[in-house]
Amino acid sequence: MADSPWQVQVAALLEQAAQALRTGSRRRAIVALGTAVAYVQRARDQGDRFAQELIAHTLESPKDDPTERFTFKPGELEALTSPNSKK
């Protein structure tokens, strides 16, 4: 994977993390997700604007505008992702 853009590497790792979560393989999920985050952080540190935005919206604390960060009330996220929820 060394020659692939970071986005391809992260996408593959997120797919691995998703599969591990579905099968209950906690260690594999942790490793895949952690590695994906590390790739995004490395791209951010190298000046990639998309990686900077991705990190800012998903991992970092809100600075001036808390509306830029996704927040959910208890149970709200589960309601959005339940199979019975209407789209």
mmCIF file with all atom_site columns, C-alpha atoms in Angstrom:
data_model
loop_
_atom_site.group_PDB
_atom_site.id
_atom_site.type_symbol
_atom_site.label_atom_id
_atom_site.label_alt_id
_atom_site.label_comp_id
_atom_site.label_asym_id
_atom_site.label_entity_id
_atom_site.label_seq_id
_atom_site.pdbx_PDB_ins_code
_atom_site.Cartn_x
_atom_site.Cartn_y
_atom_site.Cartn_z
_atom_site.occupancy
_atom_site.B_iso_or_equiv
_atom_site.pdbx_formal_charge
_atom_site.auth_seq_id
_atom_site.auth_comp_id
_atom_site.auth_asym_id
_atom_site.auth_atom_id
_atom_site.pdbx_PDB_model_num
ATOM 1  C CA . MET A 1 1  ? 0.000   0.000   0.000  1.00 0.00 ? 1  MET A CA 1
ATOM 2  C CA . ALA A 1 2  ? 2.986   2.337   0.259  1.00 0.00 ? 2  ALA A CA 1
ATOM 3  C CA . ASP A 1 3  ? 2.529   3.786   -3.245 1.00 0.00 ? 3  ASP A CA 1
ATOM 4  C CA . SER A 1 4  ? -1.224  4.420   -2.879 1.00 0.00 ? 4  SER A CA 1
ATOM 5  C CA . PRO A 1 5  ? -2.660  7.818   -1.947 1.00 0.00 ? 5  PRO A CA 1
ATOM 6  C CA . TRP A 1 6  ? -3.562  8.060   1.713  1.00 0.00 ? 6  TRP A CA 1
ATOM 7  C CA . GLN A 1 7  ? -7.281  8.094   0.868  1.00 0.00 ? 7  GLN A CA 1
ATOM 8  C CA . VAL A 1 8  ? -7.055  4.612   -0.689 1.00 0.00 ? 8  VAL A CA 1
ATOM 9  C CA . GLN A 1 9  ? -5.156  3.281   2.311  1.00 0.00 ? 9  GLN A CA 1
ATOM 10 C CA . VAL A 1 10 ? -7.632  4.799   4.769  1.00 0.00 ? 10 VAL A CA 1
ATOM 11 C CA . ALA A 1 11 ? -10.634 3.485   2.825  1.00 0.00 ? 11 ALA A CA 1
ATOM 12 C CA . ALA A 1 12 ? -9.216  -0.050  2.854  1.00 0.00 ? 12 ALA A CA 1
ATOM 13 C CA . LEU A 1 13 ? -8.477  0.165   6.567  1.00 0.00 ? 13 LEU A CA 1
ATOM 14 C CA . LEU A 1 14 ? -11.982 1.450   7.315  1.00 0.00 ? 14 LEU A CA 1
ATOM 15 C CA . GLU A 1 15 ? -13.414 -1.501  5.391  1.00 0.00 ? 15 GLU A CA 1
ATOM 16 C CA . GLN A 1 16 ? -11.238 -3.822  7.491  1.00 0.00 ? 16 GLN A CA 1
ATOM 17 C CA . ALA A 1 17 ? -12.413 -2.075  10.662 1.00 0.00 ? 17 ALA A CA 1
ATOM 18 C CA . ALA A 1 18 ? -16.045 -2.420  9.586  1.00 0.00 ? 18 ALA A CA 1
ATOM 19 C CA . GLN A 1 19 ? -15.638 -6.135  8.935  1.00 0.00 ? 19 GLN A CA 1
ATOM 20 C CA . ALA A 1 20 ? -13.898 -6.610  12.271 1.00 0.00 ? 20 ALA A CA 1
ATOM 21 C CA . LEU A 1 21 ? -16.704 -4.752  14.045 1.00 0.00 ? 21 LEU A CA 1
ATOM 22 C CA . ARG A 1 22 ? -19.325 -6.918  12.347 1.00 0.00 ? 22 ARG A CA 1
ATOM 23 C CA . THR A 1 23 ? -17.540 -10.106 13.419 1.00 0.00 ? 23 THR A CA 1
ATOM 24 C CA . GLY A 1 24 ? -16.740 -8.872  16.907 1.00 0.00 ? 24 GLY A CA 1
ATOM 25 C CA . SER A 1 25 ? -12.973 -8.927  16.444 1.00 0.00 ? 25 SER A CA 1
ATOM 26 C CA . ARG A 1 26 ? -12.127 -6.098  18.814 1.00 0.00 ? 26 ARG A CA 1
ATOM 27 C CA . ARG A 1 27 ? -8.352  -6.181  18.352 1.00 0.00 ? 27 ARG A CA 1
ATOM 28 C CA . ARG A 1 28 ? -8.568  -6.137  14.546 1.00 0.00 ? 28 ARG A CA 1
ATOM 29 C CA . ALA A 1 29 ? -11.051 -3.259  14.688 1.00 0.00 ? 29 ALA A CA 1
ATOM 30 C CA . ILE A 1 30 ? -8.794  -1.263  17.006 1.00 0.00 ? 30 ILE A CA 1
ATOM 31 C CA . VAL A 1 31 ? -5.699  -1.829  14.873 1.00 0.00 ? 31 VAL A CA 1
ATOM 32 C CA . ALA A 1 32 ? -7.432  -1.020  11.570 1.00 0.00 ? 32 ALA A CA 1
ATOM 33 C CA . LEU A 1 33 ? -9.168  2.093   12.880 1.00 0.00 ? 33 LEU A CA 1
ATOM 34 C CA . GLY A 1 34 ? -6.062  3.338   14.678 1.00 0.00 ? 34 GLY A CA 1
ATOM 35 C CA . THR A 1 35 ? -3.931  2.829   11.591 1.00 0.00 ? 35 THR A CA 1
ATOM 36 C CA . ALA A 1 36 ? -6.489  4.661   9.439  1.00 0.00 ? 36 ALA A CA 1
ATOM 37 C CA . VAL A 1 37 ? -6.426  7.630   11.809 1.00 0.00 ? 37 VAL A CA 1
ATOM 38 C CA . ALA A 1 38 ? -2.619  7.616   11.755 1.00 0.00 ? 38 ALA A CA 1
ATOM 39 C CA . TYR A 1 39 ? -2.621  7.815   7.941  1.00 0.00 ? 39 TYR A CA 1
ATOM 40 C CA . VAL A 1 40 ? -4.992  10.790  8.028  1.00 0.00 ? 40 VAL A CA 1
ATOM 41 C CA . GLN A 1 41 ? -2.902  12.495  10.712 1.00 0.00 ? 41 GLN A CA 1
ATOM 42 C CA . ARG A 1 42 ? 0.261   11.961  8.696  1.00 0.00 ? 42 ARG A CA 1
ATOM 43 C CA . ALA A 1 43 ? -1.384  13.430  5.588  1.00 0.00 ? 43 ALA A CA 1
ATOM 44 C CA . ARG A 1 44 ? -2.558  16.396  7.693  1.00 0.00 ? 44 ARG A CA 1
ATOM 45 C CA . ASP A 1 45 ? 0.967   16.917  9.008  1.00 0.00 ? 45 ASP A CA 1
ATOM 46 C CA . GLN A 1 46 ? 2.224   16.911  5.415  1.00 0.00 ? 46 GLN A CA 1
ATOM 47 C CA . GLY A 1 47 ? -0.174  19.745  4.587  1.00 0.00 ? 47 GLY A CA 1
ATOM 48 C CA . ASP A 1 48 ? -3.035  17.907  2.904  1.00 0.00 ? 48 ASP A CA 1
ATOM 49 C CA . ARG A 1 49 ? -6.074  20.194  3.199  1.00 0.00 ? 49 ARG A CA 1
ATOM 50 C CA . PHE A 1 50 ? -8.658  17.415  2.988  1.00 0.00 ? 50 PHE A CA 1
ATOM 51 C CA . ALA A 1 51 ? -6.910  15.497  5.767  1.00 0.00 ? 51 ALA A CA 1
ATOM 52 C CA . GLN A 1 52 ? -6.827  18.680  7.869  1.00 0.00 ? 52 GLN A CA 1
ATOM 53 C CA . GLU A 1 53 ? -10.563 19.175  7.391  1.00 0.00 ? 53 GLU A CA 1
ATOM 54 C CA . LEU A 1 54 ? -11.321 15.516  8.065  1.00 0.00 ? 54 LEU A CA 1
ATOM 55 C CA . ILE A 1 55 ? -9.389  15.550  11.340 1.00 0.00 ? 55 ILE A CA 1
ATOM 56 C CA . ALA A 1 56 ? -10.948 18.844  12.383 1.00 0.00 ? 56 ALA A CA 1
ATOM 57 C CA . HIS A 1 57 ? -14.482 17.531  11.862 1.00 0.00 ? 57 HIS A CA 1
ATOM 58 C CA . THR A 1 58 ? -14.048 14.107  13.394 1.00 0.00 ? 58 THR A CA 1
ATOM 59 C CA . LEU A 1 59 ? -11.339 14.034  16.044 1.00 0.00 ? 59 LEU A CA 1
ATOM 60 C CA . GLU A 1 60 ? -10.399 17.458  17.325 1.00 0.00 ? 60 GLU A CA 1
ATOM 61 C CA . SER A 1 61 ? -12.271 19.535  19.880 1.00 0.00 ? 61 SER A CA 1
ATOM 62 C CA . PRO A 1 62 ? -14.305 22.422  18.540 1.00 0.00 ? 62 PRO A CA 1
ATOM 63 C CA . LYS A 1 63 ? -12.519 25.744  18.857 1.00 0.00 ? 63 LYS A CA 1
ATOM 64 C CA . ASP A 1 64 ? -14.707 28.722  17.928 1.00 0.00 ? 64 ASP A CA 1
ATOM 65 C CA . ASP A 1 65 ? -17.743 27.170  16.302 1.00 0.00 ? 65 ASP A CA 1
ATOM 66 C CA . PRO A 1 66 ? -19.203 24.086  17.998 1.00 0.00 ? 66 PRO A CA 1
ATOM 67 C CA . THR A 1 67 ? -21.709 23.678  15.142 1.00 0.00 ? 67 THR A CA 1
ATOM 68 C CA . GLU A 1 68 ? -18.850 22.465  12.943 1.00 0.00 ? 68 GLU A CA 1
ATOM 69 C CA . ARG A 1 69 ? -18.582 19.260  14.985 1.00 0.00 ? 69 ARG A CA 1
ATOM 70 C CA . PHE A 1 70 ? -21.114 16.460  14.861 1.00 0.00 ? 70 PHE A CA 1
ATOM 71 C CA . THR A 1 71 ? -22.819 15.929  18.206 1.00 0.00 ? 71 THR A CA 1
ATOM 72 C CA . PHE A 1 72 ? -25.666 13.628  19.095 1.00 0.00 ? 72 PHE A CA 1
ATOM 73 C CA . LYS A 1 73 ? -28.002 13.347  22.062 1.00 0.00 ? 73 LYS A CA 1
ATOM 74 C CA . PRO A 1 74 ? -28.133 9.969   23.864 1.00 0.00 ? 74 PRO A CA 1
ATOM 75 C CA . GLY A 1 75 ? -29.952 7.516   21.609 1.00 0.00 ? 75 GLY A CA 1
ATOM 76 C CA . GLU A 1 76 ? -30.118 9.905   18.641 1.00 0.00 ? 76 GLU A CA 1
ATOM 77 C CA . LEU A 1 77 ? -27.364 8.203   16.642 1.00 0.00 ? 77 LEU A CA 1
ATOM 78 C CA . GLU A 1 78 ? -28.881 4.771   17.258 1.00 0.00 ? 78 GLU A CA 1
ATOM 79 C CA . ALA A 1 79 ? -32.238 6.063   15.984 1.00 0.00 ? 79 ALA A CA 1
ATOM 80 C CA . LEU A 1 80 ? -30.582 7.343   12.795 1.00 0.00 ? 80 LEU A CA 1
ATOM 81 C CA . THR A 1 81 ? -28.866 4.029   12.078 1.00 0.00 ? 81 THR A CA 1
ATOM 82 C CA . SER A 1 82 ? -31.602 1.598   13.105 1.00 0.00 ? 82 SER A CA 1
ATOM 83 C CA . PRO A 1 83 ? -32.966 -0.647  10.339 1.00 0.00 ? 83 PRO A CA 1
ATOM 84 C CA . ASN A 1 84 ? -36.488 0.643   11.030 1.00 0.00 ? 84 ASN A CA 1
ATOM 85 C CA . SER A 1 85 ? -35.585 4.304   10.516 1.00 0.00 ? 85 SER A CA 1
ATOM 86 C CA . LYS A 1 86 ? -37.071 5.867   7.407  1.00 0.00 ? 86 LYS A CA 1
ATOM 87 C CA . LYS A 1 87 ? -34.821 7.604   4.901  1.00 0.00 ? 87 LYS A CA 1
#
